[in-house]
Structures are given as C-alpha cells and as structure tokens.
Short mmCIF file of C-alpha atoms (C1' of nucleotides) and ligand atoms in Angstrom, two decimals:
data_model
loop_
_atom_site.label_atom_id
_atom_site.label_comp_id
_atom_site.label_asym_id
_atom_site.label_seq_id
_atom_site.Cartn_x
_atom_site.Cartn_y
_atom_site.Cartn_z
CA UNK A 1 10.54 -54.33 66.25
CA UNK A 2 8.94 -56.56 69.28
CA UNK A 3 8.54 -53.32 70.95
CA UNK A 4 5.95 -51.90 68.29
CA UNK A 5 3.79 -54.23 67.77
CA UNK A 6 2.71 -54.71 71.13
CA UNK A 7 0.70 -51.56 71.88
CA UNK A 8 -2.17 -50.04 69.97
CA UNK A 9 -1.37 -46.57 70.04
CA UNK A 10 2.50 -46.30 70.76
CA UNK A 11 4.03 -42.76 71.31
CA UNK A 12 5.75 -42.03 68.79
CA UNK A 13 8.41 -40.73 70.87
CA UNK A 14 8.84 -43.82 72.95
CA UNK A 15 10.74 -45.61 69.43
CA UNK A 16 14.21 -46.29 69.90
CA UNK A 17 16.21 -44.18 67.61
CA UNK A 18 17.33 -47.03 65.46
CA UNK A 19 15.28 -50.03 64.51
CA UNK A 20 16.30 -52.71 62.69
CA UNK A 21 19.57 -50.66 61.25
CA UNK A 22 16.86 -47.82 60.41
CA UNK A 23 17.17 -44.23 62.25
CA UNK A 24 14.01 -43.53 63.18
CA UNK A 25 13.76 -39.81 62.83
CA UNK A 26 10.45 -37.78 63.69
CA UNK A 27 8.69 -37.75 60.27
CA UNK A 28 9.97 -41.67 60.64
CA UNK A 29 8.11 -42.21 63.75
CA UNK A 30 5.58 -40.15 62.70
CA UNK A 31 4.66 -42.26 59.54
CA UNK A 32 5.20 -46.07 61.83
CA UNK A 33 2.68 -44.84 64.61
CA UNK A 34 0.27 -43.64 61.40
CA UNK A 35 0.28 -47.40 60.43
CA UNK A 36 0.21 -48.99 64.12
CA UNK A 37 -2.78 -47.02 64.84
CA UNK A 38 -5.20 -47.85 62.56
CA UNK A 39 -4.50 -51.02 60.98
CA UNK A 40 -6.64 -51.04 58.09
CA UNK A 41 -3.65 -51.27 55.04
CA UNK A 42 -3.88 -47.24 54.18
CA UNK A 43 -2.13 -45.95 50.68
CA UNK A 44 0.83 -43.51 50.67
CA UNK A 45 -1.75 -40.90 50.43
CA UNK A 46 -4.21 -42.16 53.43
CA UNK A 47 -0.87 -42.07 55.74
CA UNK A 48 0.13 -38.76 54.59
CA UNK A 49 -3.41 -36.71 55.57
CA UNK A 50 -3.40 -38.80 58.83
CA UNK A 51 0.11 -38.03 59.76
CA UNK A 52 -0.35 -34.46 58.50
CA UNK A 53 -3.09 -33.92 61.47
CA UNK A 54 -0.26 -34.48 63.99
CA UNK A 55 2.72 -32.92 61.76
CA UNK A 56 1.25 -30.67 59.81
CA UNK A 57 4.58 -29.65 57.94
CA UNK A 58 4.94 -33.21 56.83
CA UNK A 59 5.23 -33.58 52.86
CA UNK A 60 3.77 -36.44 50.31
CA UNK A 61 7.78 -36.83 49.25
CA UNK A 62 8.39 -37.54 52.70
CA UNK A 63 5.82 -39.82 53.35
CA UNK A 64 6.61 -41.84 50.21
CA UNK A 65 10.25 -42.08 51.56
CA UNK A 66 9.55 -42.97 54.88
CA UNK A 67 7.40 -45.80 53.43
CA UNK A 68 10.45 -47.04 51.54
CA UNK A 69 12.47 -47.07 54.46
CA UNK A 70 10.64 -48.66 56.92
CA UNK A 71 9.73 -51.71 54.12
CA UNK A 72 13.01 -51.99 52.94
CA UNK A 73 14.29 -52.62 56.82
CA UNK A 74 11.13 -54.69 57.31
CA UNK A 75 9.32 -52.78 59.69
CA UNK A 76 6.22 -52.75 57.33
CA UNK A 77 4.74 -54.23 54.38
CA UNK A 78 4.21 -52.74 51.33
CA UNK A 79 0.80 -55.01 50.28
CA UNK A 80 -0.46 -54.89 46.30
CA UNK A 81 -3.77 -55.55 45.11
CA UNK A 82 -3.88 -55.79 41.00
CA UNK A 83 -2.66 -52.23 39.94
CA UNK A 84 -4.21 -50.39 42.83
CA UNK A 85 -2.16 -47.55 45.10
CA UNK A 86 0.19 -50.06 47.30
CA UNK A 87 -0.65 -50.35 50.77
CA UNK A 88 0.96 -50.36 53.88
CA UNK A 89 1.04 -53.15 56.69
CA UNK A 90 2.49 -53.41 59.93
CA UNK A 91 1.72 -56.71 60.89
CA UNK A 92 5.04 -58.31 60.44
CA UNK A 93 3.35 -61.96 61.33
CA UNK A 94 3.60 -64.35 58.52
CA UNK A 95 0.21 -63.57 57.06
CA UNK A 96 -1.22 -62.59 52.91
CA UNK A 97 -4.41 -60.52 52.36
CA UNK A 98 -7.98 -60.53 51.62
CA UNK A 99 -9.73 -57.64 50.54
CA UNK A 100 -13.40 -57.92 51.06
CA UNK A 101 -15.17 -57.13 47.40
CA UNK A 102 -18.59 -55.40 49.13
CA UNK A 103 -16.58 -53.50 51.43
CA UNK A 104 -13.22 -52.84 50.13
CA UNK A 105 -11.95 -53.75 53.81
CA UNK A 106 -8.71 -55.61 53.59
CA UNK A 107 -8.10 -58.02 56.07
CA UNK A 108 -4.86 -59.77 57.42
CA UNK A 109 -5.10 -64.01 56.89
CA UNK A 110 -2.58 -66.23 58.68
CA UNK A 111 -1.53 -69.23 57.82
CA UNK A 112 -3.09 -72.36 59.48
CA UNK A 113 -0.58 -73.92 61.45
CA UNK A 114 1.53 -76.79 60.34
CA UNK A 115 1.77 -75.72 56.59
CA UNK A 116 3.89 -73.85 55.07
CA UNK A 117 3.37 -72.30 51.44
CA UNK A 118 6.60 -74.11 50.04
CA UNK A 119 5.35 -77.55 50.64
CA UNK A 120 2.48 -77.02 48.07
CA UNK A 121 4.33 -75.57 45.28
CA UNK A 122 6.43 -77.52 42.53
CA UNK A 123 9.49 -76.24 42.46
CA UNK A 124 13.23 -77.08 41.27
CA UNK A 125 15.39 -77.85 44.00
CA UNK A 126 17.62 -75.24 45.18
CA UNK A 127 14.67 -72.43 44.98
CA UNK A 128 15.23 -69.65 47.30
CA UNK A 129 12.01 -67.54 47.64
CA UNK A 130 13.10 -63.98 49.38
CA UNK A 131 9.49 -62.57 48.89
CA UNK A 132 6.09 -63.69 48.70
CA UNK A 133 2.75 -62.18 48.21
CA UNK A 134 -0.29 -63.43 48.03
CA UNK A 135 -3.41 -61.65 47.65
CA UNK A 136 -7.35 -62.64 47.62
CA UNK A 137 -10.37 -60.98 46.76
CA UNK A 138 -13.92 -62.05 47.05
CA UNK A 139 -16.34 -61.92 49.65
CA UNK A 140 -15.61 -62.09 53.14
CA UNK A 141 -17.46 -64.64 55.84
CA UNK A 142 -18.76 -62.87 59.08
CA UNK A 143 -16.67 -62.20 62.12
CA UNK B 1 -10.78 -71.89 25.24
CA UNK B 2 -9.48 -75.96 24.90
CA UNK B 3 -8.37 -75.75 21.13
CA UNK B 4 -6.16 -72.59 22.18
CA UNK B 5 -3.50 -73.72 24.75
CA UNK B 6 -3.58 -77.13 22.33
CA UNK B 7 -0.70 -76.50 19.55
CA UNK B 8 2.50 -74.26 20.18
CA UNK B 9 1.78 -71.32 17.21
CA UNK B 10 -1.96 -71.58 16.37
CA UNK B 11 -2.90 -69.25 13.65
CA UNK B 12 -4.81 -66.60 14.68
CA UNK B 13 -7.43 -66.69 11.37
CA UNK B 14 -7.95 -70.44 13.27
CA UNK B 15 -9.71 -69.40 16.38
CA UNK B 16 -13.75 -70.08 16.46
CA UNK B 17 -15.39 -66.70 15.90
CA UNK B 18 -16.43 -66.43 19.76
CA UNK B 19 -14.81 -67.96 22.66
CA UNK B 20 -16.14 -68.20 26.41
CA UNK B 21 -18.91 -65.08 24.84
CA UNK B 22 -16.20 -63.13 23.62
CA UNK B 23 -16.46 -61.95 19.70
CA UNK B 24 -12.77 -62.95 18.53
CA UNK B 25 -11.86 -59.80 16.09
CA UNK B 26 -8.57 -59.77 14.01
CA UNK B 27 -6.97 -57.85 16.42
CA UNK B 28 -8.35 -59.83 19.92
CA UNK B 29 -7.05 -63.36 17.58
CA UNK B 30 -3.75 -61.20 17.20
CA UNK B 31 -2.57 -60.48 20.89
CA UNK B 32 -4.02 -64.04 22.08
CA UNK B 33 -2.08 -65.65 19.15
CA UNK B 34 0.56 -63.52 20.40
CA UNK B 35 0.38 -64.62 23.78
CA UNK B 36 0.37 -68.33 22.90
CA UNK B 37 3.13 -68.14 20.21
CA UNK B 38 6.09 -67.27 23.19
CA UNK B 39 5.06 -68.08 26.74
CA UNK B 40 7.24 -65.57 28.47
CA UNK B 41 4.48 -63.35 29.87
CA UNK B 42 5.32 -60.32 28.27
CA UNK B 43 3.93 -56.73 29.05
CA UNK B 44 1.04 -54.89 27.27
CA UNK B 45 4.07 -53.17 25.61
CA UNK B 46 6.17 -55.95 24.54
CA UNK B 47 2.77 -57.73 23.32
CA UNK B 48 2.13 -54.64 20.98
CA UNK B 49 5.78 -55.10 19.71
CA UNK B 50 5.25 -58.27 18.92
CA UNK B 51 1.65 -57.74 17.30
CA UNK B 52 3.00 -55.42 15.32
CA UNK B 53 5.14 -57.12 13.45
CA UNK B 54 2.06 -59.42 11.74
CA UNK B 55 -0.61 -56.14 12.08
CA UNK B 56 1.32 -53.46 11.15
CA UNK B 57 -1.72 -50.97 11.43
CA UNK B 58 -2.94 -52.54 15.57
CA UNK B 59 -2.92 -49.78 17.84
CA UNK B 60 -1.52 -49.86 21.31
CA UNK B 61 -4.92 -48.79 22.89
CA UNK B 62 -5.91 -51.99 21.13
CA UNK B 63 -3.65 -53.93 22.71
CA UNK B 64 -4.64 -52.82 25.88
CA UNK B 65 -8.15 -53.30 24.99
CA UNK B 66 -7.85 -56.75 23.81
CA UNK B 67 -5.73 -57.93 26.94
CA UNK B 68 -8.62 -56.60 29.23
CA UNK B 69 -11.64 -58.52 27.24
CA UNK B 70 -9.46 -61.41 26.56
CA UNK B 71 -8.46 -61.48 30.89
CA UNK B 72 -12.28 -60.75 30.96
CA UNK B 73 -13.20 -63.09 29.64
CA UNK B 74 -10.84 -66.03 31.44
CA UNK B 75 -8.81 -66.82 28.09
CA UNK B 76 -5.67 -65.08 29.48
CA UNK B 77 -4.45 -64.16 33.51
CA UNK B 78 -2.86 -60.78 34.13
CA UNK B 79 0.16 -61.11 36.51
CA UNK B 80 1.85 -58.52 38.78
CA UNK B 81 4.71 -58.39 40.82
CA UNK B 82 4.65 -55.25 43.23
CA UNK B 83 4.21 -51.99 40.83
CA UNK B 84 5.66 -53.16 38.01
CA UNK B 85 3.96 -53.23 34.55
CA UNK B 86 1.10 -56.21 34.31
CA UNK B 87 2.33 -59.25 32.39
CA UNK B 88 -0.11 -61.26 30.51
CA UNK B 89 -0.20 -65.21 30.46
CA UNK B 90 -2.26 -67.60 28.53
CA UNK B 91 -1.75 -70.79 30.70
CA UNK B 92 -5.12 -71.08 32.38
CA UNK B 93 -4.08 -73.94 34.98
CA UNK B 94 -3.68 -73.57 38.32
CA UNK B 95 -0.11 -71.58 38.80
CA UNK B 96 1.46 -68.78 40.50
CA UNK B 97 4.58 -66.80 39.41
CA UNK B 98 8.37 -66.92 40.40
CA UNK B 99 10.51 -64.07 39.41
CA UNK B 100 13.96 -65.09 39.29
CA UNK B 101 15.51 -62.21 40.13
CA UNK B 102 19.38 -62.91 38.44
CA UNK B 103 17.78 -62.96 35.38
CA UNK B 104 14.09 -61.58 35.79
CA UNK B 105 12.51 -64.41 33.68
CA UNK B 106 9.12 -65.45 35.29
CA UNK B 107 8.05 -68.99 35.97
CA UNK B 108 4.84 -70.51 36.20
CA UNK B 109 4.59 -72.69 39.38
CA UNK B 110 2.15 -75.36 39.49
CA UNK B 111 0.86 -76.52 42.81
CA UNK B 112 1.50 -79.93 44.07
CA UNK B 113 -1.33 -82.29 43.40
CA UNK B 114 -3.84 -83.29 46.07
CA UNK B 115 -3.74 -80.19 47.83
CA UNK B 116 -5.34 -77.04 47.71
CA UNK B 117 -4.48 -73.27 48.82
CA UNK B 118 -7.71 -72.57 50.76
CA UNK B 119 -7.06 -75.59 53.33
CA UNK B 120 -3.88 -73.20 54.58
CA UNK B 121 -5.38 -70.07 55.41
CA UNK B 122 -7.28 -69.13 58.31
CA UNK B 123 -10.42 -67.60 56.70
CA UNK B 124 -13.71 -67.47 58.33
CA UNK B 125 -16.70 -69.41 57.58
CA UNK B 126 -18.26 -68.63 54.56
CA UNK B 127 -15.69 -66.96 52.77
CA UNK B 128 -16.05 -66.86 48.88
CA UNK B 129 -13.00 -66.76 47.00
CA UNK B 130 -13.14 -64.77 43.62
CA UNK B 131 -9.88 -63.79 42.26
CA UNK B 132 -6.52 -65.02 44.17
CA UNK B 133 -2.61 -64.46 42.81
CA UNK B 134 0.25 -65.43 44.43
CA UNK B 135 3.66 -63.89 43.36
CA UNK B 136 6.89 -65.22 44.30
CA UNK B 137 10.60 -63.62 43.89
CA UNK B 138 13.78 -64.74 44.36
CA UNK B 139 17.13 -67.58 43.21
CA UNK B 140 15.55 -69.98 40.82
CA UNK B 141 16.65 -73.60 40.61
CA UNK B 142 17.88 -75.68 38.10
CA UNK B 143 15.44 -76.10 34.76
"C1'" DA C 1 -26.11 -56.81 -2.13
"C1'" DT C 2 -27.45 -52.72 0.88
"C1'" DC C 3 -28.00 -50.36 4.96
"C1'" DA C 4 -28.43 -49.10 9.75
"C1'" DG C 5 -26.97 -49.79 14.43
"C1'" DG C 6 -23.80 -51.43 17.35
"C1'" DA C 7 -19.18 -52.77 18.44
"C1'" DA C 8 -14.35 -52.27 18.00
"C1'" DT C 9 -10.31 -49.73 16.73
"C1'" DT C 10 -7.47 -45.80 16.67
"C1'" DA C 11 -4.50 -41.59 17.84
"C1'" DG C 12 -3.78 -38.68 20.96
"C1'" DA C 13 -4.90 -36.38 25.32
"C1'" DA C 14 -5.58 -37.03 30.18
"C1'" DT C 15 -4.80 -39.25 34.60
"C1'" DA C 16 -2.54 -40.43 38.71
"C1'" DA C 17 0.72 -43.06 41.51
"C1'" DT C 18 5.25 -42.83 42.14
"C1'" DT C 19 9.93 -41.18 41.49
"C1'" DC C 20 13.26 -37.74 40.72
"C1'" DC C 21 15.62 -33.40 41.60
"C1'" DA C 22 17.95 -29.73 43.71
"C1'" DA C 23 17.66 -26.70 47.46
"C1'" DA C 24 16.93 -26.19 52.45
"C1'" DT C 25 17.11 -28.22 56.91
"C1'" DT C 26 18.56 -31.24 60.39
"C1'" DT C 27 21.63 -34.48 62.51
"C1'" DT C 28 26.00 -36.54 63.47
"C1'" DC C 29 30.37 -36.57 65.38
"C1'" DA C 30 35.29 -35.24 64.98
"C1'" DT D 1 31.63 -25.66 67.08
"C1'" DG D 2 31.83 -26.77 62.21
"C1'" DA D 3 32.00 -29.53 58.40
"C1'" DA D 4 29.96 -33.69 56.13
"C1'" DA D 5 26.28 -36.69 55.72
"C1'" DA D 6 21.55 -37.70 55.94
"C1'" DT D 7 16.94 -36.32 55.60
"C1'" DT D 8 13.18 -33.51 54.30
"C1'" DT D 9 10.73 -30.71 51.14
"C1'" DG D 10 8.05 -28.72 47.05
"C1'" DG D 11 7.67 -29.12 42.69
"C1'" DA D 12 8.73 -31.16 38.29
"C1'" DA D 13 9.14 -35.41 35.70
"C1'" DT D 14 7.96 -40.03 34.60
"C1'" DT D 15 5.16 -43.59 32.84
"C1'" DA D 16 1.74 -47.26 32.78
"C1'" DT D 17 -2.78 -47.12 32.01
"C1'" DT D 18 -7.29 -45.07 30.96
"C1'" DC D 19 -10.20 -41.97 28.58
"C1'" DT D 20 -12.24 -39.53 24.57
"C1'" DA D 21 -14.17 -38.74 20.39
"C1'" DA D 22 -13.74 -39.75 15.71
"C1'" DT D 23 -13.38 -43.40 12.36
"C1'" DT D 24 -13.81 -47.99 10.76
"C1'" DC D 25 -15.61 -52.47 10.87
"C1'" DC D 26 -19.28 -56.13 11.55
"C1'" DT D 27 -23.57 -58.07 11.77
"C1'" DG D 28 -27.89 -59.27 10.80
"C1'" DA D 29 -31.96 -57.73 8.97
"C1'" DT D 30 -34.36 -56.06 4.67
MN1 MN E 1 -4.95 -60.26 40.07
MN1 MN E 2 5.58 -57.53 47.23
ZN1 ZN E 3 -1.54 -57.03 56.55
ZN1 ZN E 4 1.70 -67.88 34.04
#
DNA sequence: ATCAGGAATTAGAATAATTCCAAATTTTCA
DNA sequence: TGAAAATTTGGAATTATTCTAATTCCTGAT
C-alpha cells in the first residue's frame, strides 16, 4: 500500500504478492499499475483498453473483478458522479472530487487541514460513518 | 416552491399552475405531491407505486419524466449512493444523506450552522461550485 | 366555443453499465 | 505430483434509465 503510491509508473511486477489481505495476481497488477499510471479517474471500460495494450488477453469480466477487489481491500476508490460509469481512484489520501464541467477533467480535492467533515454535520450521537463520498461539479479555477 | 414543503399532505389540485417556470400538469402535481406526502426518498419506482394508487392511468415514463423537470427545475434533489437506483427528495435545505446500513433508511443531515463546506476543501482560486452531494453510509444513532 | 400548435403523456423498444454463469485455466499446498 | 481452491474468461442476463413515435392534452388566439 505505501509502496504504490510512491512511484509514477511502478512495475507491475515489483507488487508484493499480497496487499492488504489481497493476492495480487497478474491481471491484478495489471489493472493497479493501469490506475497508478495515469491518474485521471478512468471507467471500468477506460482501464480495460489501457490494460489490454500490455495484456492483450485480458477480458472486460476480469477487469470489472479486479476493480472489485482492489476497492473492497482499499487499494482504490471506486468514485461516482450522478449516474455516470463509476470511476476508479488510487489516491488513497483523504480527499472527494471535482469534476471540471468545460472539461470533464476530474480532479482530486483534499481537505484543508484542521477540519474534519464530521465536525460540520448534525448528527445523533453514536453515528459511525464507514464511507463517505462527496462529489462537486462546476467550473474549475486555474492551476 | 415556499407553499410546497409548508403542510405535511398538500393536495396536489393545490399547487399554483407554474412553479420556479415549470408548468405544474396533473401528473408533475402527482409525483411532487407524492414526494411531499412520505419523506423517505423513495426511487423513481417506488414513486410510480405510490402515484399510482391516486392516477391509476400515470405512466412510469411519466414518472421519470416528471422527477427530471421537477429536479430541473430545483423543486426536488435526486440522491445517489454508489450505483444504486436515484432516490428523490423534496427537502430543498441544505443536507446530505446517511444510509444506515442495519436498516437502509436514509437520513437527511443538516450541516451545523455558521459553517460552510467550501471553507474545508482545498480548491483553487476561482472555483465555481454548481452542483455538490455528499453521501454518507454507515451505524446510525439514536432518533 | 373552436381550432391549431405546442407540450406532455404513454407503451413499449432500446441502451448500456454491471453482474452473473459455467467452463477453462491457473495457483496453492499437502 | 495431484487434488482443491481461486481466478479468469466469454458470453448471456439483468435492470435502471432513456429513447421513440404515436396519442392526448393544453393553451391562447380567433
Ligand atoms: Mn448529484
Ligand atoms: Mn461510494
Ligand atoms: Zn481521486
Ligand atoms: Zn434529503
């Protein structure tokens, strides 16, 4: 998990063959270094034709379960905008999502520091959150 | 739009003939009474059950229709949570949603006053907000 | 009231993201 | 090395939502 994140363009090869209780087999790997490599929230379907250019026998079934794998053992994000395709994230900071309206680009937003979300919502005592998402939408400032 | 959220069960043959520049037809005064009458943000699905029952002849491509000019038009939100079905809720206050997951009931969450979301996240300068939902799962509390 | 034009409704077909299935392949480990 | 388990695969199935084209309804002149 620290491992990943740190370089761009990690060999696929180089993941230890179990992450976070997850075997990481080779359409596994395959479908991780797909998301660390170009970090720009891709569907199901944008992973599959990338990871198809470097395993070509790689199918849409597999990709979909790979995806399910790696959220569900929270190597990656599964990130919803309205009823679009879901997307997939591996920034595993603390972060929600903007996507830009002019040029569908979503970006990653962190948090400012200091706050945390819970402090701004009412609720009842004894609320355990296990998952959160927040999504915007409008237009994006420069940078 | 303020008449509306006013009584518990307004009658639909109530409602002005055009709200926020939206003609109000028998069916569009149907799902919005609909909505209003149980607050439990049902699904386009469960709103045409419930339609039906006073309409007998409403359609469910009507329903759907309706819900999209009436969350057009700002008289109703559309909620998700991850891929499941929209919901549809007629509280037009500031809120986000808490799935409890024990019993799956949603929640609207108000945000404690004085502060507001966009003072938390790190967006650049600039940055217009248009459309912003924030979904929360999880154990609810008491109430 | 009547009529024409536009808007809304309707039933059913189409769409498309995702899930399911059952067979084939690969991996694990006794 | 040889089950047994896990994973992958292609294709079929599912299902929420959208689309289409025909019908009905409204509206606002005349
Ligand atoms: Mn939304
Ligand atoms: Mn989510
Ligand atoms: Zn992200
Ligand atoms: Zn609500």
């Amino acid at each position: 998990m620290i491992v990943l994140a740190q370089t761009k363009n990690p060999n696929p090869e180089d993941f230890p063959s179990e992450i976070n209780g997850l075997r990481m087999t080779r359409q596994r790997r395959e479908v991780l270094a797909t998301l660390l490599a170009e970090r720009d929230h891709p569907t199901a379907n944008d992973v599959f034709l990338r990871a198809q250019k470097r395993m070509p026998t790689i199918s849409l079934a597999t990709v979909y379960n790979c995806l399910e794998a790696l959220v569900s053992h929270n190597l990656v994000k599964q990130v919803n905008f309205d009823r679009d395709s879901s997307r997939y994230c591996p920034n595993l900071s603390d972060h929600c999502h903007f996507q830009d309206e002019s040029s569908g680009k979503i970006h990653d937003i962190g948090f400012k520091d200091g706050v945390n979300l819970t402090d701004l919502l009412d609720l009842p005592e004894g609320t355990q959150i296990n998952h959160l998402e927040i999504s915007l939408k409008g237009t994006f400032g420069k940078s």
